[in-house]
XYZ file of N, CA and C in Angstrom:
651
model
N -157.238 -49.537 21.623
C -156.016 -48.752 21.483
C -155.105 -48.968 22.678
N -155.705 -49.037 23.750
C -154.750 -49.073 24.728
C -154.490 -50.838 24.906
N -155.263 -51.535 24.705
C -154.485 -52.997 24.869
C -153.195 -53.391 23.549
N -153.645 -52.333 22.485
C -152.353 -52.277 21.693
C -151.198 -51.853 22.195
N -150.924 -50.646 22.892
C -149.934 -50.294 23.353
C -149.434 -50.903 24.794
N -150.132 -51.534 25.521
C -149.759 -52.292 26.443
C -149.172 -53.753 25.544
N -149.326 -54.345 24.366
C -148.823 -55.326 23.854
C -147.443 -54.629 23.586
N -147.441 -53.672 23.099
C -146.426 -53.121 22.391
C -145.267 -52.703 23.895
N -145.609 -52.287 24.445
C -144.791 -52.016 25.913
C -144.317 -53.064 26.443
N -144.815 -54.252 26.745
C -144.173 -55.601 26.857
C -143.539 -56.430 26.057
N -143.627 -55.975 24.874
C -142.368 -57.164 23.612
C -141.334 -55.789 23.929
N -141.374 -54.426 24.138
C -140.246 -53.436 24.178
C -139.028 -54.027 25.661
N -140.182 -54.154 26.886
C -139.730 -54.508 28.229
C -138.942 -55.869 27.920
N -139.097 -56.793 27.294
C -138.946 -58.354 27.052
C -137.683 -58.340 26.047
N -137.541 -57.346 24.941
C -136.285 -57.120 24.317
C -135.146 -56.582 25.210
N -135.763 -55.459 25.982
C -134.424 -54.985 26.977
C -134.287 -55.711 27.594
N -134.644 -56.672 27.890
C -134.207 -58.033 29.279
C -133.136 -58.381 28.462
N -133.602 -59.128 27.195
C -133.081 -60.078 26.375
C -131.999 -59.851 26.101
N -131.800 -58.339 26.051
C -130.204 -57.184 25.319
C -129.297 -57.496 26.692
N -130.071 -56.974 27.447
C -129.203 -56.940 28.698
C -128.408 -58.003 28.883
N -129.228 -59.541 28.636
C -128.646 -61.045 29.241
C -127.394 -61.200 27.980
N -127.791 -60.660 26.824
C -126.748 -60.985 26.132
C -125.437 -59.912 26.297
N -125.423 -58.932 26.792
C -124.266 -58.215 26.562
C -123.815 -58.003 28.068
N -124.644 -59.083 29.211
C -123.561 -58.700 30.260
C -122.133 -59.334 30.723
N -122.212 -61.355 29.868
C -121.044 -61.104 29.933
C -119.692 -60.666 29.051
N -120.131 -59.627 28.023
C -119.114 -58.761 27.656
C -118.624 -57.334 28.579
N -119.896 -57.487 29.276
C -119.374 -56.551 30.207
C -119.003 -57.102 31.380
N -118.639 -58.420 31.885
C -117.910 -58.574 32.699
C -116.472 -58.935 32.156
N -116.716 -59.495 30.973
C -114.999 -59.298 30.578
C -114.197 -58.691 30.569
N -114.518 -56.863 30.273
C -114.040 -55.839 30.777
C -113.950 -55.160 31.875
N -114.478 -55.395 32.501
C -114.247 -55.758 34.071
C -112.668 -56.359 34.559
N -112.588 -54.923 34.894
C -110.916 -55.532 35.874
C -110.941 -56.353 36.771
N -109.925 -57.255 36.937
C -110.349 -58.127 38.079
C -109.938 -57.372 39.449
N -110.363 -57.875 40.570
C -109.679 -57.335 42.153
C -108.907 -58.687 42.415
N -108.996 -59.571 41.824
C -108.375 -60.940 42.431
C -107.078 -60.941 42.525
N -106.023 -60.809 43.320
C -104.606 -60.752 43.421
C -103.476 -61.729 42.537
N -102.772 -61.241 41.564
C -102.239 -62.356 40.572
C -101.526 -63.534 41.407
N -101.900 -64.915 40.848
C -102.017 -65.885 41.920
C -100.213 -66.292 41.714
N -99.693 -67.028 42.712
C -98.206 -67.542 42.357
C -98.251 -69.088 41.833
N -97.278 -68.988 41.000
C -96.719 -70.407 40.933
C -96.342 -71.241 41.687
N -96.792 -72.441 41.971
C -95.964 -73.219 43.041
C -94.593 -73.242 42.382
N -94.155 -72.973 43.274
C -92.072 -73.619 42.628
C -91.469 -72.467 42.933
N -92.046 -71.555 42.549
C -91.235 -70.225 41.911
C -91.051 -69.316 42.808
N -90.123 -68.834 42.841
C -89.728 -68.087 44.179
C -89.027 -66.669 44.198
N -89.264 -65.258 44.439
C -88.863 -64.128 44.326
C -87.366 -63.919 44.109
N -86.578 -63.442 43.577
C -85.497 -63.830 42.757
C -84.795 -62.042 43.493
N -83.641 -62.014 44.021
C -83.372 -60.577 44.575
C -82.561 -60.035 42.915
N -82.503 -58.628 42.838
C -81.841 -58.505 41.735
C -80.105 -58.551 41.914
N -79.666 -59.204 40.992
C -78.217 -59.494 41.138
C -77.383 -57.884 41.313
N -76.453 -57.463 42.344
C -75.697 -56.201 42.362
C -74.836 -56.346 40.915
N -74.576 -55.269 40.700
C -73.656 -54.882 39.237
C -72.426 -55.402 39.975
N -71.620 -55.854 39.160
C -70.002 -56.050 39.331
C -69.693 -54.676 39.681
N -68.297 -54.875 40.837
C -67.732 -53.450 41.032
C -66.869 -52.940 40.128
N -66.480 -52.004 39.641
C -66.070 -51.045 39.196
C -64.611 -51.223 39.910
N -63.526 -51.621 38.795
C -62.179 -51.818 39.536
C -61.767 -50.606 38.778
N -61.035 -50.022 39.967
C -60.232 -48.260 39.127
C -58.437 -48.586 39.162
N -57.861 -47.587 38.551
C -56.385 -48.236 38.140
C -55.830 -48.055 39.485
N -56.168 -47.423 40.401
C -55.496 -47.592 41.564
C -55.484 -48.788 42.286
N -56.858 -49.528 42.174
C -56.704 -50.733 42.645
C -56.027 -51.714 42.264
N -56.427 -51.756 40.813
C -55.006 -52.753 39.958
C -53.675 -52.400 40.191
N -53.054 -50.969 40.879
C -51.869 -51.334 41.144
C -51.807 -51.844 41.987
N -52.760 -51.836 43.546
C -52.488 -52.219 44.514
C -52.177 -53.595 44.342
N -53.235 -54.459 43.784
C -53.389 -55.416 43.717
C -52.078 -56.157 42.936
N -51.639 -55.494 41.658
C -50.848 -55.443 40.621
C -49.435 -55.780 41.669
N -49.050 -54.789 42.601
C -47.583 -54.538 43.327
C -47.632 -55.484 44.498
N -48.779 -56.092 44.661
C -48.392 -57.461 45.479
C -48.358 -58.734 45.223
N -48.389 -58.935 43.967
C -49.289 -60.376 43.052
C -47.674 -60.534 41.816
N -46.709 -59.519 41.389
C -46.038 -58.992 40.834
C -44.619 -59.586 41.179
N -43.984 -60.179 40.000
C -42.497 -60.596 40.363
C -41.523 -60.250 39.075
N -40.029 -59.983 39.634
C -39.254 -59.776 38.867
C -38.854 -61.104 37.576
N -39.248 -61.509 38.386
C -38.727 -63.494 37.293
C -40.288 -64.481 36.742
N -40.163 -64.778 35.541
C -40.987 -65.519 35.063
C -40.607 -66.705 34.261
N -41.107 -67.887 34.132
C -40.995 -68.846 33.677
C -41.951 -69.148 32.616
N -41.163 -69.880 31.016
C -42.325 -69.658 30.348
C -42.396 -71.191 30.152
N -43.369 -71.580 29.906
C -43.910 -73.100 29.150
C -43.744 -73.068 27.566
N -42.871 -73.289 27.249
C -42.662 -73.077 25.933
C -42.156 -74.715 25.138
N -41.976 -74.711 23.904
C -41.328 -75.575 23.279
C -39.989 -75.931 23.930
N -39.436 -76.844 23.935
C -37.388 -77.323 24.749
C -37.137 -76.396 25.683
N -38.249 -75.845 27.024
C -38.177 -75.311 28.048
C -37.789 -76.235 29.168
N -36.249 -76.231 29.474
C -35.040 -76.927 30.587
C -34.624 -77.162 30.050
N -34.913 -77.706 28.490
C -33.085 -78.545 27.520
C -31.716 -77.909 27.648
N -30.485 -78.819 27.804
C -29.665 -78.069 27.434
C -29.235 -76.873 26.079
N -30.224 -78.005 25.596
C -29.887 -77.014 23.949
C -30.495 -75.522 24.096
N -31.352 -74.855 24.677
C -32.462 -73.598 25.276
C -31.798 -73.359 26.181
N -30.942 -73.970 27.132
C -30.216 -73.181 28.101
C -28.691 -72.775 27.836
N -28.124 -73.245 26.807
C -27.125 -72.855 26.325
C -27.025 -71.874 25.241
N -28.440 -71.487 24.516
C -28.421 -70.612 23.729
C -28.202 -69.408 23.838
N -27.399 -68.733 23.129
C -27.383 -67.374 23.096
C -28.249 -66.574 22.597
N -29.602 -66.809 22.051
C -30.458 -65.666 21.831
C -30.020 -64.647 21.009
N -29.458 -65.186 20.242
C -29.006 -64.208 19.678
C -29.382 -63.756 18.252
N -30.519 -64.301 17.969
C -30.972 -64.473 16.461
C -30.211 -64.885 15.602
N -29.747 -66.289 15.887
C -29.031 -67.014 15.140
C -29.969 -67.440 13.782
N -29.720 -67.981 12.467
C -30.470 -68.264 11.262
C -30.705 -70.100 11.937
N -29.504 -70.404 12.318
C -29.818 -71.541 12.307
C -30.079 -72.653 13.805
N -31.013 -71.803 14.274
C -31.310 -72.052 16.132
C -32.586 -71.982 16.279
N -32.800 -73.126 16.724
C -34.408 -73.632 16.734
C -34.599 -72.191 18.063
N -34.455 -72.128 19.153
C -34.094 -71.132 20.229
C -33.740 -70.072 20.217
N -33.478 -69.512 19.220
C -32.535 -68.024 18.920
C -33.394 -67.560 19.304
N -35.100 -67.147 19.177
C -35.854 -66.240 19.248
C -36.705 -66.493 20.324
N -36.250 -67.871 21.179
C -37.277 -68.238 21.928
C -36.679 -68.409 23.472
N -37.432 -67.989 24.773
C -36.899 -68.087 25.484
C -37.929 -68.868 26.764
N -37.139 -69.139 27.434
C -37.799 -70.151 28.855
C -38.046 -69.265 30.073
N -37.029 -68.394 29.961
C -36.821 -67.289 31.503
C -36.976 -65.972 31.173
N -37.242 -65.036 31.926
C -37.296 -63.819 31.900
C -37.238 -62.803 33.152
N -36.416 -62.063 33.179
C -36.023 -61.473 34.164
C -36.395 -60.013 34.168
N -36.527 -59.177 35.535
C -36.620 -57.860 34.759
C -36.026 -57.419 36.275
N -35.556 -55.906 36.174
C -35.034 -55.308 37.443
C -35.779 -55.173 38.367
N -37.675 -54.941 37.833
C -38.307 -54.498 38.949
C -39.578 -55.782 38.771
N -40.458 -55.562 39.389
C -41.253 -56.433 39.273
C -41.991 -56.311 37.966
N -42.156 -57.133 37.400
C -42.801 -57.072 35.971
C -44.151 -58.081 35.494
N -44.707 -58.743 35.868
C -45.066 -60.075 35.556
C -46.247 -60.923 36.876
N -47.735 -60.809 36.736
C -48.215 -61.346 37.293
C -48.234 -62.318 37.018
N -47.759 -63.860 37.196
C -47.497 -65.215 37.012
C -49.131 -65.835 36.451
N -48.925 -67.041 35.501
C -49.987 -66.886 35.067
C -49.865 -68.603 35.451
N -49.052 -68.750 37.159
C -49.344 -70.000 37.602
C -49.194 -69.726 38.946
N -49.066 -70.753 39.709
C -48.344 -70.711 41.021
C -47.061 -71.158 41.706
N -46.805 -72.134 40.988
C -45.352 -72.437 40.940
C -44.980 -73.448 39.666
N -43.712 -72.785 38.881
C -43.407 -73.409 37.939
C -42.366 -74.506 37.618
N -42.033 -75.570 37.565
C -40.304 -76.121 37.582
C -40.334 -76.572 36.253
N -38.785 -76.493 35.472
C -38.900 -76.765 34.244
C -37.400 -77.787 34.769
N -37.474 -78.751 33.428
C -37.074 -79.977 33.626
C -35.403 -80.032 34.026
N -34.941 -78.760 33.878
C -33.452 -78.910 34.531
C -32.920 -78.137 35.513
N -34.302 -78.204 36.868
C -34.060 -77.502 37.904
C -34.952 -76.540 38.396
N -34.881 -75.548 37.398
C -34.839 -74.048 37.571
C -35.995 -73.838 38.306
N -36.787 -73.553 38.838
C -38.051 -73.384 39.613
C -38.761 -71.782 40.284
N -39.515 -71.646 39.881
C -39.851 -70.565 40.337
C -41.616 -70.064 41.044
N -41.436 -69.935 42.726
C -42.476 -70.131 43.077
C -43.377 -68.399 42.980
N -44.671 -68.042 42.559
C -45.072 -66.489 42.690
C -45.491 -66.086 43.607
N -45.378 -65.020 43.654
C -46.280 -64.445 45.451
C -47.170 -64.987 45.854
N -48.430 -65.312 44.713
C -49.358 -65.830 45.160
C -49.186 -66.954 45.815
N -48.493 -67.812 45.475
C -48.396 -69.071 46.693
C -48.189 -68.978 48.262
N -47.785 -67.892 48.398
C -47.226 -67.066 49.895
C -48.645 -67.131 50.308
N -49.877 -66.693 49.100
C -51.271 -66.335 49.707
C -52.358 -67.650 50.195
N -51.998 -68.532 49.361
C -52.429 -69.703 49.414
C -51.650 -71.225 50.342
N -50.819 -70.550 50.805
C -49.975 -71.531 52.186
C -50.473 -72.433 51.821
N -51.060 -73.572 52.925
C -51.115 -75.005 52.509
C -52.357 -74.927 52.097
N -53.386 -74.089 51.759
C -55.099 -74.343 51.660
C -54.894 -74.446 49.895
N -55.931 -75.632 49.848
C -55.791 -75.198 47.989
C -57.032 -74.228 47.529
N -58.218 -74.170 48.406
C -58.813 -73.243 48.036
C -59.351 -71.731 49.063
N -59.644 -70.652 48.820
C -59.924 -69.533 49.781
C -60.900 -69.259 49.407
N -62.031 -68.435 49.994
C -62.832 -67.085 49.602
C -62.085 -65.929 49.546
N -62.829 -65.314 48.816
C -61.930 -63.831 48.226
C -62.064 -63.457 49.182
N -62.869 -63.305 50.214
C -62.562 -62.318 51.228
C -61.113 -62.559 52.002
N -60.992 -63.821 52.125
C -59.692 -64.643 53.116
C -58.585 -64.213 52.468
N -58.384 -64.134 50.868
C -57.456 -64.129 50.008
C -57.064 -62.631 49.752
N -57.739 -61.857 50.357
C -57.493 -60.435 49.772
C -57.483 -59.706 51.426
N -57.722 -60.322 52.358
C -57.131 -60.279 53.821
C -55.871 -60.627 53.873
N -55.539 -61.355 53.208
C -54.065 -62.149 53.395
C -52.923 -61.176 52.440
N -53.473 -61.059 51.179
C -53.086 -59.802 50.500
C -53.315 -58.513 50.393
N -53.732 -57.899 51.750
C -53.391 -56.448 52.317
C -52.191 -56.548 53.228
N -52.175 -57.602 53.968
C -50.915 -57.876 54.747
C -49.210 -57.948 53.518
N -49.331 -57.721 52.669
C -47.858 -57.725 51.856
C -47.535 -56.456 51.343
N -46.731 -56.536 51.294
C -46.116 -54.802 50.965
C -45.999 -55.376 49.762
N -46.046 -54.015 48.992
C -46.417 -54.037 47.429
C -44.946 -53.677 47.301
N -44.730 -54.034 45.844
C -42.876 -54.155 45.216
C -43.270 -52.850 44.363
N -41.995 -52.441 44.168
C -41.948 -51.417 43.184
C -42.380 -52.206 42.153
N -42.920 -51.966 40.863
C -43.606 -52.262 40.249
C -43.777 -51.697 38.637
N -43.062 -52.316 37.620
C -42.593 -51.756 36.069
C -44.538 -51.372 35.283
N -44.493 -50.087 35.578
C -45.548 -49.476 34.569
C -46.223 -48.963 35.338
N -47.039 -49.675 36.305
C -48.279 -48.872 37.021
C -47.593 -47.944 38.553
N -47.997 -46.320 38.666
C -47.689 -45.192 38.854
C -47.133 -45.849 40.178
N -46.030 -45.000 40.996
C -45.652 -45.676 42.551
C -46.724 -45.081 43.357
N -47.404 -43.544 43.065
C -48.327 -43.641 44.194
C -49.522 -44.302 44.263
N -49.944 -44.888 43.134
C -51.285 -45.855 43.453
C -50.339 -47.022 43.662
N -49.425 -47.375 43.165
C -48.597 -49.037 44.244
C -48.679 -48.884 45.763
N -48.504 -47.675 46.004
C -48.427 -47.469 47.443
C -49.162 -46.761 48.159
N -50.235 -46.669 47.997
C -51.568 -45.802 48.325
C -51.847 -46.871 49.314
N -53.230 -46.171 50.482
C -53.792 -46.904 51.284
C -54.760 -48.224 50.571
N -54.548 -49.422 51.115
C -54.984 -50.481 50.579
C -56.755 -50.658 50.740
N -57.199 -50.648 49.808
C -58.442 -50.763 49.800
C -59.406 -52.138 49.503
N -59.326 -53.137 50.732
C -59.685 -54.547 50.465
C -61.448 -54.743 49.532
N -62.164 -53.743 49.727
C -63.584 -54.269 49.089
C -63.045 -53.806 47.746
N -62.505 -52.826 47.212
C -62.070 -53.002 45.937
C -61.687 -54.010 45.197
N -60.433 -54.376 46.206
C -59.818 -55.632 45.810
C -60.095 -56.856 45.832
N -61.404 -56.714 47.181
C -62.132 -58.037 46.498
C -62.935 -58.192 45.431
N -63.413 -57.094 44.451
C -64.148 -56.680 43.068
C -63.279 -57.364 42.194
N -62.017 -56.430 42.242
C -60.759 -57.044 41.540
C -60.854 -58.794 40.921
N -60.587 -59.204 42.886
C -60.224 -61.075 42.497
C -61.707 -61.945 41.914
N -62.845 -60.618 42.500
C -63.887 -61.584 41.913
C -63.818 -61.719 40.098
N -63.411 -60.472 39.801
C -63.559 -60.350 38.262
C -62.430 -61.584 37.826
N -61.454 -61.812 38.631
C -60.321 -62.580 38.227
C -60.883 -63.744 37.915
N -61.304 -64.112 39.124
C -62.127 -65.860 39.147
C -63.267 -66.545 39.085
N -64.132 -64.617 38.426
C -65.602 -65.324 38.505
C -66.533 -65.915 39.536
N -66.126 -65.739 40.288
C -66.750 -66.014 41.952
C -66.794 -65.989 42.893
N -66.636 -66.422 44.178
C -66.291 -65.919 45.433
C -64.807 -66.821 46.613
N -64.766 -67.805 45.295
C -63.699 -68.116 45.990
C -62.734 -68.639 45.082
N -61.400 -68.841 45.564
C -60.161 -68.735 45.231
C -59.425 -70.326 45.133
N -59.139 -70.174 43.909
C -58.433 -72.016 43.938
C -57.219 -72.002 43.303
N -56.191 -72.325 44.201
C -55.109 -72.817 43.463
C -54.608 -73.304 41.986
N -55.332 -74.237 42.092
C -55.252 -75.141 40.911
C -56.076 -74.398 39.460
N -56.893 -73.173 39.942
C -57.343 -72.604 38.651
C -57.410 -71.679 38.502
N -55.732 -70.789 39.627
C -55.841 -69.304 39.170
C -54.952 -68.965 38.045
N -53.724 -69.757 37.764
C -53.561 -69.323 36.390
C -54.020 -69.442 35.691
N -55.090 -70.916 35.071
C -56.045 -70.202 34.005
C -56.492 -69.052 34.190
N -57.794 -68.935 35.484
C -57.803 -67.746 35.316
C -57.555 -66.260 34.506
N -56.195 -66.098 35.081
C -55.426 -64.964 34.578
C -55.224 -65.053 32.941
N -55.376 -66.097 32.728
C -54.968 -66.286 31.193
C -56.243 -65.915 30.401
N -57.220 -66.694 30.943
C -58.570 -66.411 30.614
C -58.873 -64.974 30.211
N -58.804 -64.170 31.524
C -59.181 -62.758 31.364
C -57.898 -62.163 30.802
N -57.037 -61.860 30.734
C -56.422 -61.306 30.355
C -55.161 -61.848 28.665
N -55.700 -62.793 28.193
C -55.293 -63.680 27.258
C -53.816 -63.323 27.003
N -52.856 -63.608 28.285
C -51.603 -63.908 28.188
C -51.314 -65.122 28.785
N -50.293 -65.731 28.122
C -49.966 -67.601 28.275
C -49.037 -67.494 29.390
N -48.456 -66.980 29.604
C -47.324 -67.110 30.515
C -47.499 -66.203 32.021
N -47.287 -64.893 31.618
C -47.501 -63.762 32.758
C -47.984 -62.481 32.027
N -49.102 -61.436 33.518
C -49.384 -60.120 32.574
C -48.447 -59.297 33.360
N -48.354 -58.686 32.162
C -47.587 -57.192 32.584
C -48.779 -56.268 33.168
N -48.234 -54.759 32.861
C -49.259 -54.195 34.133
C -50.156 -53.752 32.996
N -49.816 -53.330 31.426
C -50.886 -52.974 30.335
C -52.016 -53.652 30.230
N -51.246 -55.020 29.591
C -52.442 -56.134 29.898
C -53.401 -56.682 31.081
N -52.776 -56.222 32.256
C -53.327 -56.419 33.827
C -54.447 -55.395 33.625
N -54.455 -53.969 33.694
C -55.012 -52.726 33.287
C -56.077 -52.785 32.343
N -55.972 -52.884 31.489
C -56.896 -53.642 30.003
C -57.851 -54.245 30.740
N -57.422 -55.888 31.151
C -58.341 -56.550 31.512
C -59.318 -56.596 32.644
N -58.549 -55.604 33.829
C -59.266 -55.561 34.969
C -60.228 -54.261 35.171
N -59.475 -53.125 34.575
C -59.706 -51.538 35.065
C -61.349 -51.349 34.345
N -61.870 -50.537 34.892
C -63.770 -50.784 34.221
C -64.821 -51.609 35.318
């Protein structure tokens, strides 16, 4: 009797081994690791990008009443012909020009130029503030460009309020402003009227609605 149960006690001892070897590595699979998640070669901690600033309508006037001219030039169809400069505008039936014009004038400043300087073929020429900002450099950083444009006194200015035209000038705003303008950190001649056209999808010049619209937010 008892060498029976000593047989029987050792095939019991010899199964729990056997259980054990098979189910420990399921229990190391569940097993959290301590090993620290390893890096990629290449790959490198990435900072999170800051949100765009927040341009408020005060800044667009600021910005608006120094960038801002009474006279605009348009690129249009027979822009310098005599035939477009002799027209009277007058909604004639039979005038290619009656409804179309090359120049535009206004009493106060009206019109952020949606170039830097324009000449149309019989003279007329018209250079915008901004070129004042850009002297002989063809390109700036916004910071340089919006240093240079706190130094200008802002014009009276058709639409946006006179006390934000003439409020204390606030350059980190306004550099939010030119970044939204140009998408980056610096400033080029040669591609700020696209630019302006870009964001604000006027061909010629913005007024201060469309300036507002596109910048304010």
């Amino acid at each position: 009797m008892l060498a029976v149960c000593h047989k029987r006690s050792s095939a019991v001892t010899v199964m729990l081994a056997l259980l054990l070897a098979c189910t420990s590595p399921l229990t190391d699979a569940f097993t959290p690791s301590r090993t620290p998640p390893r890096r990629i070669p290449g790959r490198r901690a990435t900072a999170t990008a800051a949100p765009p600033a927040v341009v408020t309508e005060v800044t667009a006037a600021q910005v608006f009443g120094r960038l801002a001219d009474k006279k605009l030039l348009l690129d249009v169809p027979g822009a310098g012909t005599p035939e477009m400069k002799d027209c009277c505008h007058g909604g004639c039936d039979n005038c290619d020009y009656s409804r179309v014009f090359d120049e535009m004038n206004a009493g106060k400043a009206k019109w952020v130029a949606c170039y830097v300087v324009r000449e149309h073929s019989d003279g007329r020429r018209h250079e915008a503030p901004v070129r004042d900002l850009f002297g002989g450099d063809e390109r700036l950083g916004v910071a340089e460009f919006v240093a240079r444009l706190g130094e200008v006194d802002p014009r009276p200015a058709m639409g946006a309020r006179p006390a934000d035209l003439t409020s204390d000038f606030d350059a980190a705003a306004a550099e939010g402003l030119v970044r939204k303008v140009v998408g980056g950190d610096e400033v080029s001649r040669e591609a700020w009227g696209d630019a302006l056209v870009a964001i604000s999808g006027e061909a010629h010049g913005v007024a201060w609605r469309p300036w507002a619209k596109a910048l304010v937010g």
